[in-house]
Amino acid sequence: LAAQPGEELDRLRDVMRRVADAGSGVLLVEHNLEFVRNVSDRVLEMRDGRAVSLPVSSQRNREAVIR
């Protein structure tokens, strides 16, 4: 997603919100942390194939995730 133009990201964000609002779960595997924070309610942080945290997206800052 990092290489996608802003308009494409906006469209993807809208689709993801509509799907989630309809009651379905959305799984996004992405390295663009800013986009992830903007579209997620929860984030499962993984490192070396292991889950290391499951914070609420708004409570996790970028520096804490990048280590």
Short mmCIF file of N, CA and C in Angstrom, two decimals:
data_model
loop_
_atom_site.label_atom_id
_atom_site.label_comp_id
_atom_site.label_asym_id
_atom_site.label_seq_id
_atom_site.Cartn_x
_atom_site.Cartn_y
_atom_site.Cartn_z
N LEU A 1 0.79 -1.20 0.00
CA LEU A 1 0.00 0.00 0.00
C LEU A 1 0.84 1.26 0.00
N ALA A 2 2.06 1.16 0.46
CA ALA A 2 2.89 2.35 0.59
C ALA A 2 3.08 3.05 -0.75
N ALA A 3 3.07 2.31 -1.85
CA ALA A 3 3.30 2.91 -3.16
C ALA A 3 2.00 3.36 -3.83
N GLN A 4 0.87 3.17 -3.18
CA GLN A 4 -0.41 3.52 -3.77
C GLN A 4 -0.67 5.02 -3.64
N PRO A 5 -1.25 5.63 -4.68
CA PRO A 5 -1.61 7.05 -4.59
C PRO A 5 -2.65 7.27 -3.50
N GLY A 6 -2.71 8.47 -2.98
CA GLY A 6 -3.63 8.80 -1.89
C GLY A 6 -5.07 8.48 -2.19
N GLU A 7 -5.50 8.72 -3.42
CA GLU A 7 -6.89 8.44 -3.79
C GLU A 7 -7.22 6.96 -3.67
N GLU A 8 -6.28 6.10 -4.06
CA GLU A 8 -6.48 4.66 -3.94
C GLU A 8 -6.56 4.23 -2.48
N LEU A 9 -5.74 4.81 -1.64
CA LEU A 9 -5.77 4.49 -0.21
C LEU A 9 -7.09 4.94 0.41
N ASP A 10 -7.56 6.10 0.00
CA ASP A 10 -8.85 6.59 0.51
C ASP A 10 -9.97 5.64 0.11
N ARG A 11 -9.93 5.16 -1.12
CA ARG A 11 -10.96 4.24 -1.60
C ARG A 11 -10.90 2.92 -0.83
N LEU A 12 -9.68 2.41 -0.61
CA LEU A 12 -9.51 1.17 0.15
C LEU A 12 -10.01 1.35 1.58
N ARG A 13 -9.68 2.47 2.20
CA ARG A 13 -10.13 2.75 3.57
C ARG A 13 -11.66 2.75 3.63
N ASP A 14 -12.31 3.37 2.64
CA ASP A 14 -13.77 3.42 2.60
C ASP A 14 -14.37 2.02 2.47
N VAL A 15 -13.80 1.21 1.60
CA VAL A 15 -14.30 -0.16 1.42
C VAL A 15 -14.13 -0.96 2.70
N MET A 16 -12.97 -0.84 3.34
CA MET A 16 -12.73 -1.58 4.58
C MET A 16 -13.72 -1.16 5.66
N ARG A 17 -14.01 0.13 5.77
CA ARG A 17 -14.96 0.62 6.77
C ARG A 17 -16.36 0.09 6.50
N ARG A 18 -16.78 0.08 5.23
CA ARG A 18 -18.11 -0.44 4.89
C ARG A 18 -18.23 -1.91 5.24
N VAL A 19 -17.19 -2.68 4.94
CA VAL A 19 -17.20 -4.11 5.27
C VAL A 19 -17.29 -4.29 6.78
N ALA A 20 -16.48 -3.55 7.53
CA ALA A 20 -16.48 -3.66 8.99
C ALA A 20 -17.82 -3.19 9.57
N ASP A 21 -18.37 -2.12 9.03
CA ASP A 21 -19.65 -1.60 9.52
C ASP A 21 -20.79 -2.58 9.26
N ALA A 22 -20.62 -3.44 8.26
CA ALA A 22 -21.63 -4.45 7.94
C ALA A 22 -21.51 -5.66 8.87
N GLY A 23 -20.52 -5.64 9.76
CA GLY A 23 -20.39 -6.70 10.74
C GLY A 23 -19.34 -7.75 10.44
N SER A 24 -18.60 -7.58 9.35
CA SER A 24 -17.55 -8.54 9.01
C SER A 24 -16.21 -8.07 9.55
N GLY A 25 -15.34 -9.02 9.82
CA GLY A 25 -13.99 -8.70 10.23
C GLY A 25 -13.13 -8.43 9.01
N VAL A 26 -12.11 -7.61 9.17
CA VAL A 26 -11.20 -7.29 8.08
C VAL A 26 -9.78 -7.58 8.57
N LEU A 27 -9.06 -8.38 7.81
CA LEU A 27 -7.67 -8.68 8.13
C LEU A 27 -6.79 -7.94 7.14
N LEU A 28 -5.90 -7.14 7.65
CA LEU A 28 -4.98 -6.37 6.81
C LEU A 28 -3.56 -6.67 7.26
N VAL A 29 -2.75 -7.13 6.36
CA VAL A 29 -1.33 -7.35 6.63
C VAL A 29 -0.59 -6.23 5.90
N GLU A 30 0.02 -5.36 6.66
CA GLU A 30 0.58 -4.15 6.05
C GLU A 30 1.71 -3.60 6.90
N HIS A 31 2.71 -3.02 6.24
CA HIS A 31 3.83 -2.41 6.95
C HIS A 31 3.68 -0.90 7.09
N ASN A 32 2.76 -0.30 6.36
CA ASN A 32 2.53 1.15 6.42
C ASN A 32 1.78 1.45 7.73
N LEU A 33 2.53 1.75 8.77
CA LEU A 33 1.94 1.90 10.10
C LEU A 33 0.94 3.05 10.19
N GLU A 34 1.19 4.11 9.48
CA GLU A 34 0.27 5.25 9.53
C GLU A 34 -1.09 4.85 8.96
N PHE A 35 -1.10 4.12 7.86
CA PHE A 35 -2.36 3.65 7.27
C PHE A 35 -3.05 2.68 8.22
N VAL A 36 -2.29 1.77 8.80
CA VAL A 36 -2.85 0.79 9.73
C VAL A 36 -3.51 1.50 10.91
N ARG A 37 -2.84 2.47 11.47
CA ARG A 37 -3.41 3.22 12.61
C ARG A 37 -4.68 3.96 12.23
N ASN A 38 -4.75 4.44 10.99
CA ASN A 38 -5.92 5.20 10.55
C ASN A 38 -7.13 4.33 10.27
N VAL A 39 -6.94 3.05 10.00
CA VAL A 39 -8.08 2.22 9.60
C VAL A 39 -8.44 1.14 10.61
N SER A 40 -7.65 0.98 11.66
CA SER A 40 -7.88 -0.18 12.53
C SER A 40 -8.46 0.20 13.89
N ASP A 41 -9.20 -0.76 14.44
CA ASP A 41 -9.66 -0.67 15.82
C ASP A 41 -8.70 -1.40 16.73
N ARG A 42 -8.15 -2.50 16.23
CA ARG A 42 -7.18 -3.31 16.97
C ARG A 42 -6.05 -3.70 16.04
N VAL A 43 -4.87 -3.88 16.62
CA VAL A 43 -3.69 -4.27 15.84
C VAL A 43 -3.02 -5.43 16.55
N LEU A 44 -2.72 -6.47 15.82
CA LEU A 44 -1.94 -7.58 16.36
C LEU A 44 -0.52 -7.37 15.85
N GLU A 45 0.36 -7.05 16.73
CA GLU A 45 1.76 -6.81 16.36
C GLU A 45 2.50 -8.14 16.39
N MET A 46 3.21 -8.43 15.30
CA MET A 46 3.96 -9.68 15.23
C MET A 46 5.43 -9.37 14.98
N ARG A 47 6.27 -10.18 15.55
CA ARG A 47 7.71 -10.06 15.35
C ARG A 47 8.29 -11.46 15.27
N ASP A 48 9.02 -11.73 14.21
CA ASP A 48 9.63 -13.04 14.00
C ASP A 48 8.60 -14.16 14.05
N GLY A 49 7.42 -13.90 13.50
CA GLY A 49 6.37 -14.91 13.42
C GLY A 49 5.60 -15.14 14.71
N ARG A 50 5.81 -14.32 15.71
CA ARG A 50 5.11 -14.47 16.99
C ARG A 50 4.34 -13.21 17.33
N ALA A 51 3.16 -13.42 17.90
CA ALA A 51 2.38 -12.28 18.37
C ALA A 51 3.07 -11.70 19.61
N VAL A 52 3.33 -10.41 19.58
CA VAL A 52 4.00 -9.78 20.72
C VAL A 52 3.10 -8.81 21.47
N SER A 53 2.00 -8.37 20.84
CA SER A 53 1.05 -7.52 21.56
C SER A 53 -0.24 -7.41 20.77
N LEU A 54 -1.28 -7.03 21.48
CA LEU A 54 -2.58 -6.79 20.86
C LEU A 54 -3.16 -5.52 21.49
N PRO A 55 -2.54 -4.36 21.20
CA PRO A 55 -3.02 -3.12 21.80
C PRO A 55 -4.16 -2.52 20.99
N VAL A 56 -4.91 -1.64 21.61
CA VAL A 56 -5.86 -0.83 20.86
C VAL A 56 -5.03 0.10 19.99
N SER A 57 -5.37 0.21 18.74
CA SER A 57 -4.57 0.96 17.77
C SER A 57 -4.21 2.35 18.25
N SER A 58 -5.17 3.08 18.78
CA SER A 58 -4.92 4.47 19.17
C SER A 58 -4.00 4.57 20.39
N GLN A 59 -3.79 3.48 21.12
CA GLN A 59 -2.95 3.51 22.31
C GLN A 59 -1.50 3.11 22.04
N ARG A 60 -1.20 2.76 20.81
CA ARG A 60 0.14 2.28 20.48
C ARG A 60 0.82 3.30 19.59
N ASN A 61 1.95 3.82 20.02
CA ASN A 61 2.62 4.80 19.18
C ASN A 61 3.62 4.14 18.24
N ARG A 62 4.00 4.85 17.24
CA ARG A 62 4.86 4.31 16.18
C ARG A 62 6.20 3.84 16.74
N GLU A 63 6.79 4.60 17.65
CA GLU A 63 8.10 4.24 18.20
C GLU A 63 8.04 2.92 18.98
N ALA A 64 6.92 2.68 19.64
CA ALA A 64 6.78 1.44 20.41
C ALA A 64 6.68 0.23 19.50
N VAL A 65 6.13 0.42 18.30
CA VAL A 65 5.97 -0.69 17.37
C VAL A 65 7.26 -0.98 16.64
N ILE A 66 8.02 0.05 16.29
CA ILE A 66 9.28 -0.13 15.55
C ILE A 66 10.41 -0.28 16.57
N ARG A 67 10.78 -1.52 16.80
CA ARG A 67 11.94 -1.78 17.67
C ARG A 67 12.72 -2.92 17.12
#
